[in-house]
Amino acid sequence: MRRLGQLETVVMQRLWDWGRSVSVREVVEDLHKERRIAYTTVMTVLDNLHRKGLVHREKHGRAYQYHAVMSREAHTAGLLEDVLDQSPDRKATLLNFVGQLSAEEQVQLRAALAKFDEPDDIDTEE
Amino acid sequence: MLAPIVLLAFAALAIICGPRLLLGSAWVRRAPGWGVMAWHALTLSVVAAVALFGFTLATPVSPLAEPIARLFRTTPTEVVEHYQTPAGVWLAYTAVFAVAGFTVWMLWLTISTLIDTTRSRRAHLRLLRMLGRDHPGGFVLVEHSQALVYCLPGLRKRVVVTTAALELLDAHQLELVLAHEKSHLRSRHDIAIALADVLRRTFRPLRLFTVAHEQVRTLIEMQADDAAHDRHGLARALVTLGSGTPEPGLSAGDVATFARVQRLTNGAGPWKRRQSFAVCLATTTLLATPIALATTPMMEMIIIGCTTVLG
């Protein structure tokens, strides 16, 4: 099961890199450059990805052609949405180091940091 | 009769005065770990008072009378007599249902929060496995134009850094930020937040619990800040990352950041063992008070009993 999960990652990476529709055979051939893998395994992996809504498929002749539903960037943006959520009702899924500061806060905080840094500089200038 | 009244009075006092007291105390931010404990003790003492308010009202008609009688070496009839209210049996039955309903409600919220958090963490991890790659620095690197550092607590804990954040921070700052995140994971800060979150959702109309949740969130950040060995460097990293991505849509500022930077640049005052002891004593007293108040009818009985014997 765990191995299948890892394979899903590998296959998704390929699909994102290609950015077009590919057949199972193409994926298998590309994977063969790195590892021995059965055609049916790849088909299962693509089927799983389809069931999870990560890839889209269309019938071309007798075989399916697969392509990623969303780009890698769109997925990343979705992933980081959880992190950027600053509403008071946000879930406690994760802990963000720091939220986005407003322009005003940035100016004030930079001034506070500068004030702390400066005394030495002034001494050396005088 | 006496017990429910004093318990309610205690809860009201804690709800009104508690937050003011803690928000006004400088030591809470000086020692944020103790601060988190104080906030939790405050909220839990209110929960205990409310629960015991229900229990004391329900005592005359519940199986509770017997164990209480055994504890105080008296008869259940005597116990019922002391916990009876002039309102009669119907109030006691209402209390039984209220206590039962409330317990179920809180259990449900706890379980659903737990399931919800676990599920979204798992979904996040699954995506992370596809989108990120392990960095030798001990974190997961995700390619993105927004500068972010965060951690995913739980059994399969992770620290995540975006490529933009990696570019913005120098090696020293990165080390400090990672120390902050690892402190979150090590201290299981997510549990402290989850507790505050469940209580906030159970007692939504009471502002105390919303304030407590907010304060716990801020205080655990401060506690994690203390894990970094260079406070000023971490303050700089905070401001750098906080102003990392100019996104017009994200204007909702992070209030806590302001306090955190000030705290880091101003330096920490002394903290003595005596103070830890005082906080420990105060929180224990706070938590023990509702229990003591709930037994007032029995105390009353003992005192009256003693005076009759002596008289």
PDB file of N, CA and C in Angstrom, chain B residues 169-235:
ATOM      1  N   LEU B 169      15.548  34.062   3.782  1.00  0.00           N
ATOM      2  CA  LEU B 169      16.262  33.909   5.051  1.00  0.00           C
ATOM      3  C   LEU B 169      17.710  33.510   4.823  1.00  0.00           C
ATOM      4  N   ASP B 170      18.601  34.071   5.657  1.00  0.00           N
ATOM      5  CA  ASP B 170      19.973  33.584   5.566  1.00  0.00           C
ATOM      6  C   ASP B 170      20.096  32.327   6.438  1.00  0.00           C
ATOM      7  N   ALA B 171      21.242  31.668   6.359  1.00  0.00           N
ATOM      8  CA  ALA B 171      21.392  30.365   7.022  1.00  0.00           C
ATOM      9  C   ALA B 171      21.135  30.470   8.521  1.00  0.00           C
ATOM     10  N   HIS B 172      21.627  31.551   9.115  1.00  0.00           N
ATOM     11  CA  HIS B 172      21.472  31.735  10.560  1.00  0.00           C
ATOM     12  C   HIS B 172      20.001  31.904  10.936  1.00  0.00           C
ATOM     13  N   GLN B 173      19.296  32.734  10.171  1.00  0.00           N
ATOM     14  CA  GLN B 173      17.870  32.958  10.441  1.00  0.00           C
ATOM     15  C   GLN B 173      17.072  31.674  10.261  1.00  0.00           C
ATOM     16  N   LEU B 174      17.416  30.938   9.223  1.00  0.00           N
ATOM     17  CA  LEU B 174      16.707  29.675   8.963  1.00  0.00           C
ATOM     18  C   LEU B 174      16.854  28.733  10.149  1.00  0.00           C
ATOM     19  N   GLU B 175      18.066  28.688  10.689  1.00  0.00           N
ATOM     20  CA  GLU B 175      18.325  27.827  11.838  1.00  0.00           C
ATOM     21  C   GLU B 175      17.438  28.219  13.029  1.00  0.00           C
ATOM     22  N   LEU B 176      17.290  29.539  13.230  1.00  0.00           N
ATOM     23  CA  LEU B 176      16.469  30.028  14.341  1.00  0.00           C
ATOM     24  C   LEU B 176      14.995  29.694  14.138  1.00  0.00           C
ATOM     25  N   VAL B 177      14.528  29.876  12.888  1.00  0.00           N
ATOM     26  CA  VAL B 177      13.123  29.605  12.589  1.00  0.00           C
ATOM     27  C   VAL B 177      12.829  28.113  12.741  1.00  0.00           C
ATOM     28  N   LEU B 178      13.773  27.284  12.309  1.00  0.00           N
ATOM     29  CA  LEU B 178      13.580  25.836  12.441  1.00  0.00           C
ATOM     30  C   LEU B 178      13.548  25.428  13.913  1.00  0.00           C
ATOM     31  N   ALA B 179      14.369  26.097  14.732  1.00  0.00           N
ATOM     32  CA  ALA B 179      14.355  25.805  16.174  1.00  0.00           C
ATOM     33  C   ALA B 179      12.980  26.124  16.745  1.00  0.00           C
ATOM     34  N   HIS B 180      12.391  27.219  16.274  1.00  0.00           N
ATOM     35  CA  HIS B 180      11.039  27.616  16.713  1.00  0.00           C
ATOM     36  C   HIS B 180      10.029  26.524  16.348  1.00  0.00           C
ATOM     37  N   GLU B 181      10.066  26.097  15.110  1.00  0.00           N
ATOM     38  CA  GLU B 181       9.095  25.092  14.648  1.00  0.00           C
ATOM     39  C   GLU B 181       9.281  23.761  15.359  1.00  0.00           C
ATOM     40  N   LYS B 182      10.551  23.381  15.549  1.00  0.00           N
ATOM     41  CA  LYS B 182      10.796  22.096  16.208  1.00  0.00           C
ATOM     42  C   LYS B 182      10.338  22.127  17.657  1.00  0.00           C
ATOM     43  N   SER B 183      10.401  23.309  18.261  1.00  0.00           N
ATOM     44  CA  SER B 183       9.919  23.443  19.634  1.00  0.00           C
ATOM     45  C   SER B 183       8.404  23.206  19.688  1.00  0.00           C
ATOM     46  N   HIS B 184       7.674  23.703  18.681  1.00  0.00           N
ATOM     47  CA  HIS B 184       6.226  23.436  18.596  1.00  0.00           C
ATOM     48  C   HIS B 184       5.968  21.938  18.574  1.00  0.00           C
ATOM     49  N   LEU B 185       6.723  21.252  17.706  1.00  0.00           N
ATOM     50  CA  LEU B 185       6.480  19.825  17.502  1.00  0.00           C
ATOM     51  C   LEU B 185       6.855  19.020  18.738  1.00  0.00           C
ATOM     52  N   ARG B 186       7.998  19.416  19.343  1.00  0.00           N
ATOM     53  CA  ARG B 186       8.486  18.699  20.518  1.00  0.00           C
ATOM     54  C   ARG B 186       7.514  18.855  21.696  1.00  0.00           C
ATOM     55  N   SER B 187       7.042  20.075  21.907  1.00  0.00           N
ATOM     56  CA  SER B 187       6.187  20.343  23.073  1.00  0.00           C
ATOM     57  C   SER B 187       4.725  20.007  22.825  1.00  0.00           C
ATOM     58  N   ARG B 188       4.410  19.474  21.662  1.00  0.00           N
ATOM     59  CA  ARG B 188       3.024  19.145  21.304  1.00  0.00           C
ATOM     60  C   ARG B 188       2.095  20.335  21.572  1.00  0.00           C
ATOM     61  N   HIS B 189       2.468  21.489  21.061  1.00  0.00           N
ATOM     62  CA  HIS B 189       1.656  22.692  21.241  1.00  0.00           C
ATOM     63  C   HIS B 189       0.269  22.558  20.623  1.00  0.00           C
ATOM     64  N   ASP B 190       0.152  21.641  19.662  1.00  0.00           N
ATOM     65  CA  ASP B 190      -1.155  21.460  19.014  1.00  0.00           C
ATOM     66  C   ASP B 190      -2.197  20.955  20.008  1.00  0.00           C
ATOM     67  N   ILE B 191      -1.746  20.215  21.025  1.00  0.00           N
ATOM     68  CA  ILE B 191      -2.707  19.706  22.009  1.00  0.00           C
ATOM     69  C   ILE B 191      -3.255  20.853  22.860  1.00  0.00           C
ATOM     70  N   ALA B 192      -2.366  21.769  23.251  1.00  0.00           N
ATOM     71  CA  ALA B 192      -2.804  22.938  24.032  1.00  0.00           C
ATOM     72  C   ALA B 192      -3.831  23.741  23.239  1.00  0.00           C
ATOM     73  N   ILE B 193      -3.592  23.888  21.931  1.00  0.00           N
ATOM     74  CA  ILE B 193      -4.519  24.650  21.091  1.00  0.00           C
ATOM     75  C   ILE B 193      -5.832  23.885  20.930  1.00  0.00           C
ATOM     76  N   ALA B 194      -5.727  22.579  20.711  1.00  0.00           N
ATOM     77  CA  ALA B 194      -6.936  21.784  20.511  1.00  0.00           C
ATOM     78  C   ALA B 194      -7.856  21.868  21.725  1.00  0.00           C
ATOM     79  N   LEU B 195      -7.267  21.816  22.914  1.00  0.00           N
ATOM     80  CA  LEU B 195      -8.061  21.924  24.143  1.00  0.00           C
ATOM     81  C   LEU B 195      -8.791  23.269  24.186  1.00  0.00           C
ATOM     82  N   ALA B 196      -8.053  24.346  23.930  1.00  0.00           N
ATOM     83  CA  ALA B 196      -8.664  25.683  23.945  1.00  0.00           C
ATOM     84  C   ALA B 196      -9.743  25.800  22.873  1.00  0.00           C
ATOM     85  N   ASP B 197      -9.514  25.146  21.766  1.00  0.00           N
ATOM     86  CA  ASP B 197     -10.448  25.205  20.635  1.00  0.00           C
ATOM     87  C   ASP B 197     -11.769  24.497  20.959  1.00  0.00           C
ATOM     88  N   VAL B 198     -11.655  23.316  21.553  1.00  0.00           N
ATOM     89  CA  VAL B 198     -12.872  22.567  21.911  1.00  0.00           C
ATOM     90  C   VAL B 198     -13.696  23.355  22.937  1.00  0.00           C
ATOM     91  N   LEU B 199     -13.009  23.924  23.935  1.00  0.00           N
ATOM     92  CA  LEU B 199     -13.724  24.687  24.959  1.00  0.00           C
ATOM     93  C   LEU B 199     -14.385  25.917  24.351  1.00  0.00           C
ATOM     94  N   ARG B 200     -13.694  26.570  23.418  1.00  0.00           N
ATOM     95  CA  ARG B 200     -14.237  27.758  22.786  1.00  0.00           C
ATOM     96  C   ARG B 200     -15.510  27.408  22.021  1.00  0.00           C
ATOM     97  N   ARG B 201     -15.474  26.252  21.356  1.00  0.00           N
ATOM     98  CA  ARG B 201     -16.647  25.880  20.564  1.00  0.00           C
ATOM     99  C   ARG B 201     -17.797  25.379  21.428  1.00  0.00           C
ATOM    100  N   THR B 202     -17.457  24.787  22.587  1.00  0.00           N
ATOM    101  CA  THR B 202     -18.516  24.318  23.485  1.00  0.00           C
ATOM    102  C   THR B 202     -19.239  25.503  24.123  1.00  0.00           C
ATOM    103  N   PHE B 203     -18.453  26.498  24.550  1.00  0.00           N
ATOM    104  CA  PHE B 203     -19.043  27.636  25.260  1.00  0.00           C
ATOM    105  C   PHE B 203     -18.990  28.887  24.389  1.00  0.00           C
ATOM    106  N   ARG B 204     -19.395  28.753  23.164  1.00  0.00           N
ATOM    107  CA  ARG B 204     -19.248  29.843  22.208  1.00  0.00           C
ATOM    108  C   ARG B 204     -19.758  31.206  22.698  1.00  0.00           C
ATOM    109  N   PRO B 205     -20.917  31.271  23.384  1.00  0.00           N
ATOM    110  CA  PRO B 205     -21.391  32.605  23.762  1.00  0.00           C
ATOM    111  C   PRO B 205     -20.517  33.303  24.806  1.00  0.00           C
ATOM    112  N   LEU B 206     -19.708  32.532  25.530  1.00  0.00           N
ATOM    113  CA  LEU B 206     -18.894  33.157  26.576  1.00  0.00           C
ATOM    114  C   LEU B 206     -17.564  33.651  26.002  1.00  0.00           C
ATOM    115  N   ARG B 207     -17.346  34.945  26.156  1.00  0.00           N
ATOM    116  CA  ARG B 207     -16.173  35.560  25.545  1.00  0.00           C
ATOM    117  C   ARG B 207     -14.868  35.033  26.151  1.00  0.00           C
ATOM    118  N   LEU B 208     -14.937  34.653  27.422  1.00  0.00           N
ATOM    119  CA  LEU B 208     -13.733  34.159  28.098  1.00  0.00           C
ATOM    120  C   LEU B 208     -13.013  33.102  27.263  1.00  0.00           C
ATOM    121  N   PHE B 209     -13.800  32.185  26.689  1.00  0.00           N
ATOM    122  CA  PHE B 209     -13.195  31.054  25.988  1.00  0.00           C
ATOM    123  C   PHE B 209     -12.599  31.446  24.636  1.00  0.00           C
ATOM    124  N   THR B 210     -13.202  32.462  24.014  1.00  0.00           N
ATOM    125  CA  THR B 210     -12.644  32.974  22.757  1.00  0.00           C
ATOM    126  C   THR B 210     -11.320  33.681  23.037  1.00  0.00           C
ATOM    127  N   VAL B 211     -11.325  34.493  24.093  1.00  0.00           N
ATOM    128  CA  VAL B 211     -10.103  35.207  24.476  1.00  0.00           C
ATOM    129  C   VAL B 211      -9.017  34.207  24.862  1.00  0.00           C
ATOM    130  N   ALA B 212      -9.397  33.186  25.619  1.00  0.00           N
ATOM    131  CA  ALA B 212      -8.427  32.184  26.074  1.00  0.00           C
ATOM    132  C   ALA B 212      -7.787  31.476  24.874  1.00  0.00           C
ATOM    133  N   HIS B 213      -8.607  31.129  23.893  1.00  0.00           N
ATOM    134  CA  HIS B 213      -8.099  30.449  22.698  1.00  0.00           C
ATOM    135  C   HIS B 213      -7.082  31.322  21.975  1.00  0.00           C
ATOM    136  N   GLU B 214      -7.438  32.579  21.817  1.00  0.00           N
ATOM    137  CA  GLU B 214      -6.566  33.539  21.136  1.00  0.00           C
ATOM    138  C   GLU B 214      -5.247  33.693  21.903  1.00  0.00           C
ATOM    139  N   GLN B 215      -5.351  33.809  23.232  1.00  0.00           N
ATOM    140  CA  GLN B 215      -4.168  34.003  24.059  1.00  0.00           C
ATOM    141  C   GLN B 215      -3.265  32.765  24.042  1.00  0.00           C
ATOM    142  N   VAL B 216      -3.881  31.592  24.093  1.00  0.00           N
ATOM    143  CA  VAL B 216      -3.084  30.357  24.064  1.00  0.00           C
ATOM    144  C   VAL B 216      -2.312  30.293  22.750  1.00  0.00           C
ATOM    145  N   ARG B 217      -2.963  30.664  21.662  1.00  0.00           N
ATOM    146  CA  ARG B 217      -2.297  30.652  20.347  1.00  0.00           C
ATOM    147  C   ARG B 217      -1.089  31.580  20.343  1.00  0.00           C
ATOM    148  N   THR B 218      -1.287  32.773  20.891  1.00  0.00           N
ATOM    149  CA  THR B 218      -0.189  33.744  20.933  1.00  0.00           C
ATOM    150  C   THR B 218       0.922  33.260  21.861  1.00  0.00           C
ATOM    151  N   LEU B 219       0.528  32.763  23.025  1.00  0.00           N
ATOM    152  CA  LEU B 219       1.526  32.380  24.029  1.00  0.00           C
ATOM    153  C   LEU B 219       2.380  31.198  23.582  1.00  0.00           C
ATOM    154  N   ILE B 220       1.793  30.245  22.855  1.00  0.00           N
ATOM    155  CA  ILE B 220       2.618  29.117  22.417  1.00  0.00           C
ATOM    156  C   ILE B 220       3.623  29.584  21.352  1.00  0.00           C
ATOM    157  N   GLU B 221       3.233  30.616  20.568  1.00  0.00           N
ATOM    158  CA  GLU B 221       4.205  31.172  19.614  1.00  0.00           C
ATOM    159  C   GLU B 221       5.370  31.784  20.382  1.00  0.00           C
ATOM    160  N   MET B 222       5.023  32.503  21.456  1.00  0.00           N
ATOM    161  CA  MET B 222       6.067  33.138  22.264  1.00  0.00           C
ATOM    162  C   MET B 222       6.960  32.090  22.921  1.00  0.00           C
ATOM    163  N   GLN B 223       6.338  31.009  23.379  1.00  0.00           N
ATOM    164  CA  GLN B 223       7.124  29.951  24.015  1.00  0.00           C
ATOM    165  C   GLN B 223       8.087  29.323  22.999  1.00  0.00           C
ATOM    166  N   ALA B 224       7.598  29.138  21.781  1.00  0.00           N
ATOM    167  CA  ALA B 224       8.465  28.561  20.740  1.00  0.00           C
ATOM    168  C   ALA B 224       9.558  29.562  20.353  1.00  0.00           C
ATOM    169  N   ASP B 225       9.230  30.852  20.400  1.00  0.00           N
ATOM    170  CA  ASP B 225      10.247  31.874  20.119  1.00  0.00           C
ATOM    171  C   ASP B 225      11.423  31.746  21.098  1.00  0.00           C
ATOM    172  N   ASP B 226      11.104  31.396  22.329  1.00  0.00           N
ATOM    173  CA  ASP B 226      12.145  31.289  23.358  1.00  0.00           C
ATOM    174  C   ASP B 226      13.120  30.144  23.090  1.00  0.00           C
ATOM    175  N   ALA B 227      12.747  29.238  22.177  1.00  0.00           N
ATOM    176  CA  ALA B 227      13.638  28.109  21.876  1.00  0.00           C
ATOM    177  C   ALA B 227      14.821  28.544  21.007  1.00  0.00           C
ATOM    178  N   ALA B 228      14.687  29.701  20.344  1.00  0.00           N
ATOM    179  CA  ALA B 228      15.775  30.177  19.491  1.00  0.00           C
ATOM    180  C   ALA B 228      16.841  30.853  20.349  1.00  0.00           C
ATOM    181  N   HIS B 229      18.105  30.564  20.057  1.00  0.00           N
ATOM    182  CA  HIS B 229      19.164  31.081  20.931  1.00  0.00           C
ATOM    183  C   HIS B 229      19.493  32.549  20.677  1.00  0.00           C
ATOM    184  N   ASP B 230      19.159  33.056  19.482  1.00  0.00           N
ATOM    185  CA  ASP B 230      19.438  34.460  19.188  1.00  0.00           C
ATOM    186  C   ASP B 230      18.106  35.184  19.006  1.00  0.00           C
ATOM    187  N   ARG B 231      17.682  35.866  20.061  1.00  0.00           N
ATOM    188  CA  ARG B 231      16.350  36.484  20.050  1.00  0.00           C
ATOM    189  C   ARG B 231      16.231  37.577  19.003  1.00  0.00           C
ATOM    190  N   HIS B 232      17.270  38.349  18.870  1.00  0.00           N
ATOM    191  CA  HIS B 232      17.193  39.451  17.919  1.00  0.00           C
ATOM    192  C   HIS B 232      17.188  38.946  16.478  1.00  0.00           C
ATOM    193  N   GLY B 233      17.954  37.895  16.255  1.00  0.00           N
ATOM    194  CA  GLY B 233      17.970  37.290  14.920  1.00  0.00           C
ATOM    195  C   GLY B 233      16.602  36.744  14.544  1.00  0.00           C
ATOM    196  N   LEU B 234      15.932  36.149  15.520  1.00  0.00           N
ATOM    197  CA  LEU B 234      14.610  35.591  15.261  1.00  0.00           C
ATOM    198  C   LEU B 234      13.609  36.722  14.983  1.00  0.00           C
ATOM    199  N   ALA B 235      13.734  37.819  15.711  1.00  0.00           N
ATOM    200  CA  ALA B 235      12.846  38.977  15.481  1.00  0.00           C
ATOM    201  C   ALA B 235      12.999  39.458  14.043  1.00  0.00           C
TER     202      ALA B 235
END
